[in-house]
Amino acid sequence: MSSENADAVSGQGEPVWDVVVVGAGPAGASAAYAAAVAGRRVLLLEKAELPRYKTCGGGIIGPSRDALPPGFELPLKDRVHAVTFSMNGRLTRTRRSRRMLFGLINRPEFDASLVEHAEKAGAVLRTGATVSRVEQHGPAVPDRRTVAVVLADGETVLARAVVGADGSASRIGAHVGVRMDQVDLGLEAEIPVPATVAEDWAGRVLIDWGPMPGSYGWVFPKGDVLTVGVISARGEGAATKRYLEDFIARLGLAGFEPAVSSGHLTRCRADDSPLSRGRVLVCGDAAGLLEPWTREGISFALRSGRLAGEWAVRVAEANDAVDARRQALNYAFAIKAGLGVEMGVGRRMLAVFERRPGILHAAITGLRPAWKAFADITRGATSLAGLVRSHPLARRALEAMDRSRPVAVARENEAAEEPGGSGEPESDGARVTP
């Protein structure tokens, strides 16, 4: 850290950053970029060395692409034009599109590129920096306009505003008081395959609706590696592991040694969960922002990170606690008005999917409007919320399915770790066995 990049607090001699961002994933890098491009002094803290592996399918849908910094070139490993759907290995059908549906990336490369864009905008990166806590009162805080970020080695970093983007087990989220009402376990394997196998998957992904309520599996091709994963509600660890093993065996991939096997908990926020506390904002996984049905998180991370960076600039400029709170509430309003609405529809879709997965499978594989809706959502032409809002038929169908389902049993809130609009012709593929 250099003094030319930060102010000094009067009488303290400690450098003060306008914005400190904790976590250099898509949410943190986006927040750092947004604050830095506004001309503010930004420090981006990351506990790991970059690039680092993250458990993630790596699908880049339209909303993710649209939230990237100007001039960002996606490091795509494949472009998806076909999706094979199955019901726990049965009722398999492939649907194809002449236009690209979405892209596939490797997270280490993607995240590192986002951080590079933040650095080019003026943000300063520090890796190997583990944050133990933040303090907004006490001897480490020189005045009411300052937040102290305390690192594991005892060093204190001062900021006018802090953005927490430190993942689903966020320390900053704990400080803010983020509460989760949906916790899921994802298991994934990165499997290198021969060229002959890779060719069979090029341009095509598989989505398999799984055997446990709300579960599904995926195969995402990335050149000579297939990303194979499954996700289900937390508390089903043994069944989820069996699902992954059976899924890999069914695909004929059990004979290939995974390069990486990993697990990860995804967490969705409760509706009334806070997004800020004082001069501290949270975004991405740290705020529990992701799509509840698909558990897609990259687009939510990019979009909430950008908003957090923009509003952190305003929080940093606030001269008193009242003004800082006003700006933080404006950030929360912006999140809830956009991503919050999408999450609400996603929760309804998950509840329907948990009870009646066959209906959704039949619709998306057999009804052209449903397939077109899927394609439009992945391309970013609309969203689940936009579809329900603007299409009366979709709204009535969801309302009918809502009425048909029983009252759902609430998921656990605890976060204990589990072991480990196109308009163009679209054509159905023949039934295939992936």
Coordinates of C-alpha atoms in Angstrom, one line a residue:
M1 CA 0.0 0.0 0.0
S2 CA 1.4 3.4 -1.0
S3 CA 0.6 6.7 0.5
E4 CA 0.0 8.3 -2.8
N5 CA -3.0 6.1 -3.2
A6 CA -4.6 7.1 0.1
D7 CA -5.3 10.1 2.4
A8 CA -3.9 10.4 5.9
V9 CA -6.2 10.7 8.8
S10 CA -5.4 13.9 10.7
G11 CA -3.2 13.1 13.7
Q12 CA -3.1 9.4 13.0
G13 CA -0.8 9.0 10.0
E14 CA -2.8 6.0 8.9
P15 CA -3.8 5.9 5.2
V16 CA -7.5 6.0 4.5
W17 CA -9.0 4.5 1.4
D18 CA -12.3 5.8 0.0
V19 CA -13.5 2.2 -0.6
V20 CA -12.1 -1.1 0.6
V21 CA -13.5 -4.2 -1.1
V22 CA -13.1 -7.5 0.6
G23 CA -13.1 -10.4 -1.8
A24 CA -11.8 -10.5 -5.5
G25 CA -14.5 -12.7 -7.1
P26 CA -16.9 -11.4 -9.7
A27 CA -18.8 -9.3 -7.1
G28 CA -15.7 -7.8 -5.5
A29 CA -13.9 -7.1 -8.8
S30 CA -17.1 -5.4 -10.2
A31 CA -17.5 -3.3 -7.0
A32 CA -13.8 -2.3 -7.1
Y33 CA -14.1 -1.4 -10.8
A34 CA -17.2 0.7 -10.3
A35 CA -15.7 2.7 -7.5
A36 CA -12.3 3.1 -9.2
V37 CA -13.7 4.2 -12.5
A38 CA -15.5 6.9 -10.5
G39 CA -12.1 8.3 -9.6
R40 CA -12.0 7.0 -6.0
R41 CA -9.1 5.4 -4.1
V42 CA -10.0 1.7 -3.9
L43 CA -8.2 -1.2 -2.2
L44 CA -9.2 -4.7 -3.2
L45 CA -8.4 -7.4 -0.6
E46 CA -8.2 -11.1 -1.4
K47 CA -7.1 -13.8 0.9
A48 CA -5.9 -16.2 -1.8
E49 CA -3.4 -15.8 -4.6
L50 CA -4.8 -15.2 -8.0
P51 CA -5.8 -17.1 -10.1
R52 CA -7.6 -19.5 -7.7
Y53 CA -10.1 -22.3 -8.3
K54 CA -13.8 -21.8 -7.4
T55 CA -16.5 -24.4 -7.6
C56 CA -18.8 -23.1 -10.3
G57 CA -20.3 -24.4 -13.5
G58 CA -19.1 -21.3 -15.3
G59 CA -22.1 -20.5 -17.4
I60 CA -22.2 -16.9 -18.6
I61 CA -25.8 -15.9 -19.5
G62 CA -27.0 -12.7 -21.1
P63 CA -27.3 -10.7 -17.8
S64 CA -23.7 -11.6 -16.9
R65 CA -22.4 -10.5 -20.3
D66 CA -24.3 -7.2 -20.1
A67 CA -22.9 -6.4 -16.6
L68 CA -19.3 -6.8 -17.6
P69 CA -17.0 -3.7 -17.8
P70 CA -16.7 -2.0 -21.2
G71 CA -14.2 -3.6 -23.4
F72 CA -14.1 -6.9 -21.4
E73 CA -13.4 -9.9 -23.6
L74 CA -15.0 -13.1 -22.3
P75 CA -12.5 -15.9 -22.2
L76 CA -15.0 -18.4 -23.5
K77 CA -14.1 -22.1 -23.6
D78 CA -17.2 -23.0 -25.5
R79 CA -20.4 -21.5 -27.0
V80 CA -23.6 -23.4 -26.2
H81 CA -26.1 -23.9 -29.1
A82 CA -27.9 -27.0 -27.7
V83 CA -29.3 -28.2 -24.4
T84 CA -30.0 -31.8 -23.5
F85 CA -32.7 -32.2 -20.8
S86 CA -33.3 -35.4 -18.8
M87 CA -35.2 -36.6 -15.8
N88 CA -32.7 -38.5 -13.6
G89 CA -31.4 -40.0 -16.8
R90 CA -34.8 -40.7 -18.4
L91 CA -37.0 -38.8 -21.0
T92 CA -33.9 -37.4 -22.6
R93 CA -34.4 -34.8 -25.3
T94 CA -32.1 -32.2 -26.9
R95 CA -33.2 -28.8 -28.1
R96 CA -31.1 -26.7 -30.5
S97 CA -30.7 -23.1 -31.4
R98 CA -29.1 -21.4 -34.4
R99 CA -28.0 -18.6 -32.1
M100 CA -25.7 -19.0 -29.1
L101 CA -27.6 -19.5 -25.9
F102 CA -24.8 -18.8 -23.5
G103 CA -21.1 -19.1 -23.0
L104 CA -18.8 -21.2 -20.8
I105 CA -15.8 -20.0 -18.9
N106 CA -13.2 -21.2 -16.4
R107 CA -13.6 -19.2 -13.2
P108 CA -9.9 -18.8 -12.4
E109 CA -9.3 -17.1 -15.8
F110 CA -12.5 -15.1 -15.7
D111 CA -12.0 -13.8 -12.2
A112 CA -8.4 -12.8 -12.8
S113 CA -9.5 -10.9 -15.9
L114 CA -12.1 -9.0 -13.9
V115 CA -9.5 -8.1 -11.3
E116 CA -7.2 -6.8 -14.1
H117 CA -9.9 -4.5 -15.3
A118 CA -10.4 -3.2 -11.8
E119 CA -6.7 -2.6 -11.5
K120 CA -6.6 -0.8 -14.9
A121 CA -9.4 1.5 -13.6
G122 CA -7.2 2.4 -10.6
A123 CA -8.0 -0.1 -7.9
V124 CA -5.1 -1.5 -5.9
L125 CA -5.0 -5.3 -5.3
R126 CA -3.6 -7.0 -2.2
T127 CA -3.6 -10.8 -2.2
G128 CA -2.8 -13.0 0.8
A129 CA -4.8 -10.6 3.0
T130 CA -7.3 -12.4 5.2
V131 CA -9.9 -10.1 6.9
S132 CA -10.8 -11.2 10.4
R133 CA -13.4 -8.5 11.2
V134 CA -14.6 -4.9 10.6
E135 CA -15.1 -2.3 13.3
Q136 CA -17.2 0.9 13.0
H137 CA -16.7 1.9 16.7
G138 CA -13.9 1.6 19.2
P139 CA -10.2 2.6 19.5
A140 CA -9.2 1.4 16.0
V141 CA -11.7 3.8 14.4
P142 CA -10.4 7.4 14.4
D143 CA -13.7 9.1 13.6
R144 CA -17.3 8.4 12.7
R145 CA -16.6 8.6 9.0
T146 CA -14.2 5.7 9.1
V147 CA -14.4 1.9 9.1
A148 CA -11.5 -0.2 10.4
V149 CA -10.9 -3.5 8.5
V150 CA -8.8 -5.7 10.7
L151 CA -6.6 -8.3 9.0
A152 CA -5.7 -11.7 10.4
D153 CA -2.1 -10.6 11.1
G154 CA -3.4 -7.7 13.2
E155 CA -2.9 -4.9 10.6
T156 CA -5.7 -2.4 10.4
V157 CA -6.9 -0.9 7.1
L158 CA -9.0 2.3 7.2
A159 CA -11.8 3.2 4.8
R160 CA -14.7 5.6 4.3
A161 CA -16.8 2.7 3.0
V162 CA -16.4 -1.1 2.9
V163 CA -17.9 -3.5 0.4
G164 CA -18.1 -7.1 1.6
A165 CA -17.8 -9.6 -1.3
D166 CA -16.1 -12.4 0.5
G167 CA -18.3 -15.3 -0.4
S168 CA -21.1 -17.4 1.0
A169 CA -19.3 -17.8 4.4
S170 CA -18.7 -14.0 4.6
R171 CA -17.2 -12.4 7.7
I172 CA -18.5 -9.1 6.4
G173 CA -22.0 -10.6 5.9
A174 CA -21.9 -11.7 9.5
H175 CA -21.0 -8.2 10.6
V176 CA -24.0 -6.8 8.6
G177 CA -26.3 -9.5 9.9
V178 CA -27.1 -11.2 6.7
R179 CA -29.7 -14.1 7.2
M180 CA -30.2 -17.0 4.8
D181 CA -33.3 -19.0 4.3
Q182 CA -32.1 -21.4 1.6
V183 CA -28.8 -23.4 1.8
D184 CA -27.8 -25.9 -0.9
L185 CA -24.8 -28.1 -1.4
G186 CA -23.1 -28.2 -4.8
L187 CA -20.6 -31.0 -5.7
E188 CA -18.5 -30.7 -8.9
A189 CA -15.8 -32.6 -10.8
E190 CA -13.5 -31.2 -13.5
I191 CA -13.0 -34.2 -15.7
P192 CA -10.3 -34.2 -18.5
V193 CA -11.5 -36.3 -21.5
P194 CA -10.1 -37.5 -24.8
A195 CA -10.7 -35.5 -27.9
T196 CA -13.3 -38.1 -29.2
V197 CA -15.4 -37.6 -26.0
A198 CA -14.9 -33.8 -26.0
E199 CA -16.2 -33.7 -29.6
D200 CA -19.4 -35.3 -28.6
W201 CA -20.1 -32.5 -26.1
A202 CA -18.9 -29.5 -28.1
G203 CA -21.5 -26.8 -28.1
R204 CA -24.0 -28.8 -26.0
V205 CA -24.7 -28.9 -22.3
L206 CA -26.8 -31.4 -20.3
I207 CA -29.3 -30.5 -17.6
D208 CA -30.6 -33.4 -15.6
W209 CA -33.5 -32.9 -13.2
G210 CA -32.4 -34.9 -10.2
P211 CA -33.8 -37.6 -7.8
M212 CA -34.1 -35.3 -4.7
P213 CA -36.7 -32.4 -4.6
G214 CA -35.1 -29.3 -6.1
S215 CA -32.0 -31.1 -7.3
Y216 CA -30.4 -31.1 -10.7
G217 CA -27.1 -32.0 -12.4
W218 CA -25.2 -30.5 -15.3
V219 CA -22.4 -31.1 -17.8
F220 CA -20.7 -28.1 -19.2
P221 CA -18.0 -28.7 -21.9
K222 CA -14.9 -26.6 -21.8
G223 CA -12.6 -27.9 -24.5
D224 CA -10.9 -31.1 -23.3
V225 CA -12.5 -30.8 -19.8
L226 CA -16.1 -31.5 -18.8
T227 CA -17.4 -29.7 -15.7
V228 CA -19.8 -32.2 -14.2
G229 CA -21.8 -31.2 -11.1
V230 CA -25.0 -31.6 -9.0
I231 CA -26.8 -29.5 -6.5
S232 CA -29.4 -30.2 -3.9
A233 CA -30.7 -28.9 -0.5
R234 CA -28.3 -28.9 2.3
G235 CA -28.9 -31.8 4.7
E236 CA -28.9 -34.3 1.8
G237 CA -25.1 -34.6 1.6
A238 CA -24.9 -38.4 1.3
A239 CA -27.7 -38.5 -1.3
T240 CA -26.1 -35.6 -3.2
K241 CA -22.8 -37.5 -3.3
R242 CA -24.5 -40.6 -4.6
Y243 CA -26.3 -38.6 -7.2
L244 CA -23.0 -37.2 -8.5
E245 CA -21.4 -40.7 -8.6
D246 CA -24.4 -42.2 -10.4
F247 CA -24.6 -39.2 -12.8
I248 CA -20.9 -39.6 -13.8
A249 CA -21.3 -43.4 -14.2
R250 CA -24.4 -43.0 -16.3
L251 CA -22.6 -40.6 -18.6
G252 CA -19.9 -43.1 -19.2
L253 CA -17.3 -40.9 -17.5
A254 CA -16.5 -43.0 -14.4
G255 CA -13.3 -44.2 -16.1
F256 CA -11.7 -40.8 -16.3
E257 CA -9.9 -39.3 -13.3
P258 CA -11.2 -35.9 -12.2
A259 CA -8.5 -33.2 -12.2
V260 CA -10.5 -31.4 -9.4
S261 CA -13.3 -32.6 -7.1
S262 CA -14.9 -29.9 -4.9
G263 CA -17.9 -28.9 -3.0
H264 CA -19.5 -25.6 -2.1
L265 CA -22.5 -24.3 -0.1
T266 CA -24.7 -21.8 -1.9
R267 CA -26.9 -19.5 0.3
C268 CA -29.9 -17.4 -0.6
R269 CA -30.8 -14.4 1.6
A270 CA -34.1 -14.1 3.5
D271 CA -36.3 -11.4 2.0
D272 CA -35.9 -9.1 5.0
S273 CA -32.2 -9.7 5.4
P274 CA -30.1 -6.5 5.7
L275 CA -27.7 -5.4 2.9
S276 CA -25.8 -2.8 4.9
R277 CA -24.7 -1.7 8.3
G278 CA -23.4 1.7 8.8
R279 CA -20.8 2.3 6.2
V280 CA -20.5 -1.4 5.2
L281 CA -22.4 -2.8 2.2
V282 CA -22.5 -6.5 1.1
C283 CA -23.1 -7.9 -2.4
G284 CA -22.9 -11.2 -4.3
D285 CA -22.7 -14.4 -2.3
A286 CA -21.8 -12.4 0.8
A287 CA -25.3 -10.9 0.7
G288 CA -27.0 -14.2 -0.3
L289 CA -27.8 -12.9 -3.8
L290 CA -28.3 -15.6 -6.3
E291 CA -31.2 -17.1 -8.3
P292 CA -33.0 -19.6 -5.9
W293 CA -34.2 -22.1 -8.5
T294 CA -31.0 -22.6 -10.7
R295 CA -28.7 -21.2 -8.0
E296 CA -27.0 -19.1 -10.8
G297 CA -24.8 -16.6 -9.0
I298 CA -22.4 -15.0 -11.5
S299 CA -24.9 -12.6 -13.0
F300 CA -26.1 -11.7 -9.5
A301 CA -22.5 -11.1 -8.3
L302 CA -21.7 -8.9 -11.3
R303 CA -24.8 -6.8 -11.0
S304 CA -24.9 -6.4 -7.3
G305 CA -21.1 -5.8 -7.2
R306 CA -21.5 -2.9 -9.7
L307 CA -24.3 -1.4 -7.6
A308 CA -22.4 -1.8 -4.4
G309 CA -19.3 -0.1 -5.9
E310 CA -21.4 2.8 -7.1
W311 CA -23.3 3.3 -3.8
A312 CA -20.1 2.8 -1.8
V313 CA -18.7 5.9 -3.5
R314 CA -21.7 7.9 -2.2
V315 CA -21.4 6.3 1.3
A316 CA -17.7 7.3 1.3
E317 CA -18.7 10.9 0.5
A318 CA -21.3 11.1 3.3
N319 CA -20.2 13.4 6.1
D320 CA -22.4 12.0 8.8
A321 CA -24.1 8.8 9.8
V322 CA -27.5 10.0 8.7
D323 CA -26.3 10.6 5.1
A324 CA -24.4 7.4 5.0
R325 CA -27.5 5.5 6.1
R326 CA -29.5 7.2 3.4
Q327 CA -27.1 6.1 0.7
A328 CA -26.9 2.6 2.1
L329 CA -30.7 2.4 2.0
N330 CA -30.7 3.6 -1.6
Y331 CA -28.4 0.7 -2.4
A332 CA -30.7 -1.7 -0.7
F333 CA -33.7 -0.3 -2.6
A334 CA -31.8 -0.7 -5.9
I335 CA -31.0 -4.3 -5.1
K336 CA -34.5 -5.2 -4.0
A337 CA -36.2 -3.5 -7.0
G338 CA -34.1 -5.5 -9.4
L339 CA -32.4 -8.6 -8.2
G340 CA -34.9 -9.0 -5.3
V341 CA -37.8 -9.2 -7.6
E342 CA -36.0 -11.9 -9.7
M343 CA -35.3 -13.9 -6.6
G344 CA -38.9 -13.8 -5.6
V345 CA -40.0 -15.4 -8.9
G346 CA -37.1 -17.8 -8.6
R347 CA -38.3 -18.9 -5.2
R348 CA -41.8 -19.6 -6.6
M349 CA -40.2 -21.6 -9.5
L350 CA -38.1 -23.6 -7.1
A351 CA -41.2 -24.5 -5.0
V352 CA -43.0 -25.7 -8.2
F353 CA -39.9 -27.6 -9.4
E354 CA -39.5 -29.3 -6.0
R355 CA -43.0 -30.7 -6.2
R356 CA -43.6 -31.1 -10.0
P357 CA -40.4 -31.3 -11.9
G358 CA -42.1 -33.4 -14.6
I359 CA -44.3 -30.4 -15.6
L360 CA -41.3 -28.1 -16.2
H361 CA -39.5 -30.9 -18.1
A362 CA -42.4 -31.6 -20.3
A363 CA -43.0 -27.9 -21.0
I364 CA -39.4 -27.0 -21.8
T365 CA -38.8 -30.1 -24.0
G366 CA -42.3 -30.2 -25.7
L367 CA -43.7 -26.7 -25.9
R368 CA -42.1 -24.2 -28.2
P369 CA -43.1 -21.1 -26.1
A370 CA -41.4 -22.6 -23.0
W371 CA -38.2 -23.4 -25.0
K372 CA -38.2 -19.9 -26.5
A373 CA -38.6 -18.4 -23.0
F374 CA -35.6 -20.5 -21.8
A375 CA -33.6 -19.3 -24.7
D376 CA -34.6 -15.6 -24.2
I377 CA -33.7 -15.8 -20.5
T378 CA -30.2 -17.4 -21.2
R379 CA -29.5 -14.8 -23.9
G380 CA -30.6 -11.9 -21.6
A381 CA -33.6 -10.8 -23.7
T382 CA -35.7 -11.2 -20.6
S383 CA -35.6 -12.6 -17.1
L384 CA -37.9 -14.9 -15.1
A385 CA -39.4 -11.9 -13.4
G386 CA -39.8 -10.0 -16.7
L387 CA -41.4 -13.1 -18.3
V388 CA -44.0 -13.4 -15.6
R389 CA -44.6 -9.6 -15.6
S390 CA -45.0 -9.2 -19.3
H391 CA -46.6 -12.5 -20.5
P392 CA -50.1 -13.1 -19.1
L393 CA -49.9 -16.8 -20.0
A394 CA -46.7 -17.3 -18.1
R395 CA -48.1 -15.5 -15.1
R396 CA -51.3 -17.5 -15.1
A397 CA -49.4 -20.8 -15.5
L398 CA -47.1 -20.0 -12.5
E399 CA -50.1 -18.9 -10.4
A400 CA -51.9 -22.1 -11.2
M401 CA -48.9 -24.2 -10.2
D402 CA -48.5 -22.1 -7.0
R403 CA -52.1 -23.0 -6.1
S404 CA -51.4 -26.7 -6.7
R405 CA -48.5 -27.0 -4.4
P406 CA -48.7 -27.6 -0.6
V407 CA -47.2 -25.3 2.0
A408 CA -43.5 -25.8 1.7
V409 CA -41.4 -27.0 4.6
A410 CA -39.0 -24.2 5.6
R411 CA -35.3 -25.0 4.8
E412 CA -32.8 -24.8 7.6
N413 CA -31.2 -21.5 8.2
E414 CA -28.0 -22.8 9.7
A415 CA -24.9 -22.6 7.5
A416 CA -22.9 -25.6 8.8
E417 CA -20.6 -27.1 6.2
E418 CA -21.5 -30.4 4.5
P419 CA -18.9 -33.0 3.7
G420 CA -17.4 -33.3 0.9
G421 CA -36.6 -12.8 -28.0
S422 CA -35.0 -14.5 -30.7
G423 CA -37.8 -14.9 -33.3
E424 CA -35.6 -17.1 -35.4
P425 CA -36.4 -20.8 -36.2
E426 CA -35.4 -23.1 -33.4
S427 CA -35.2 -26.9 -34.1
D428 CA -35.7 -29.8 -31.8
G429 CA -33.0 -32.4 -31.9
A430 CA -33.7 -36.1 -31.9
R431 CA -33.8 -38.0 -28.6
V432 CA -30.3 -38.7 -27.6
T433 CA -28.4 -40.5 -24.9
P434 CA -25.6 -38.2 -23.7

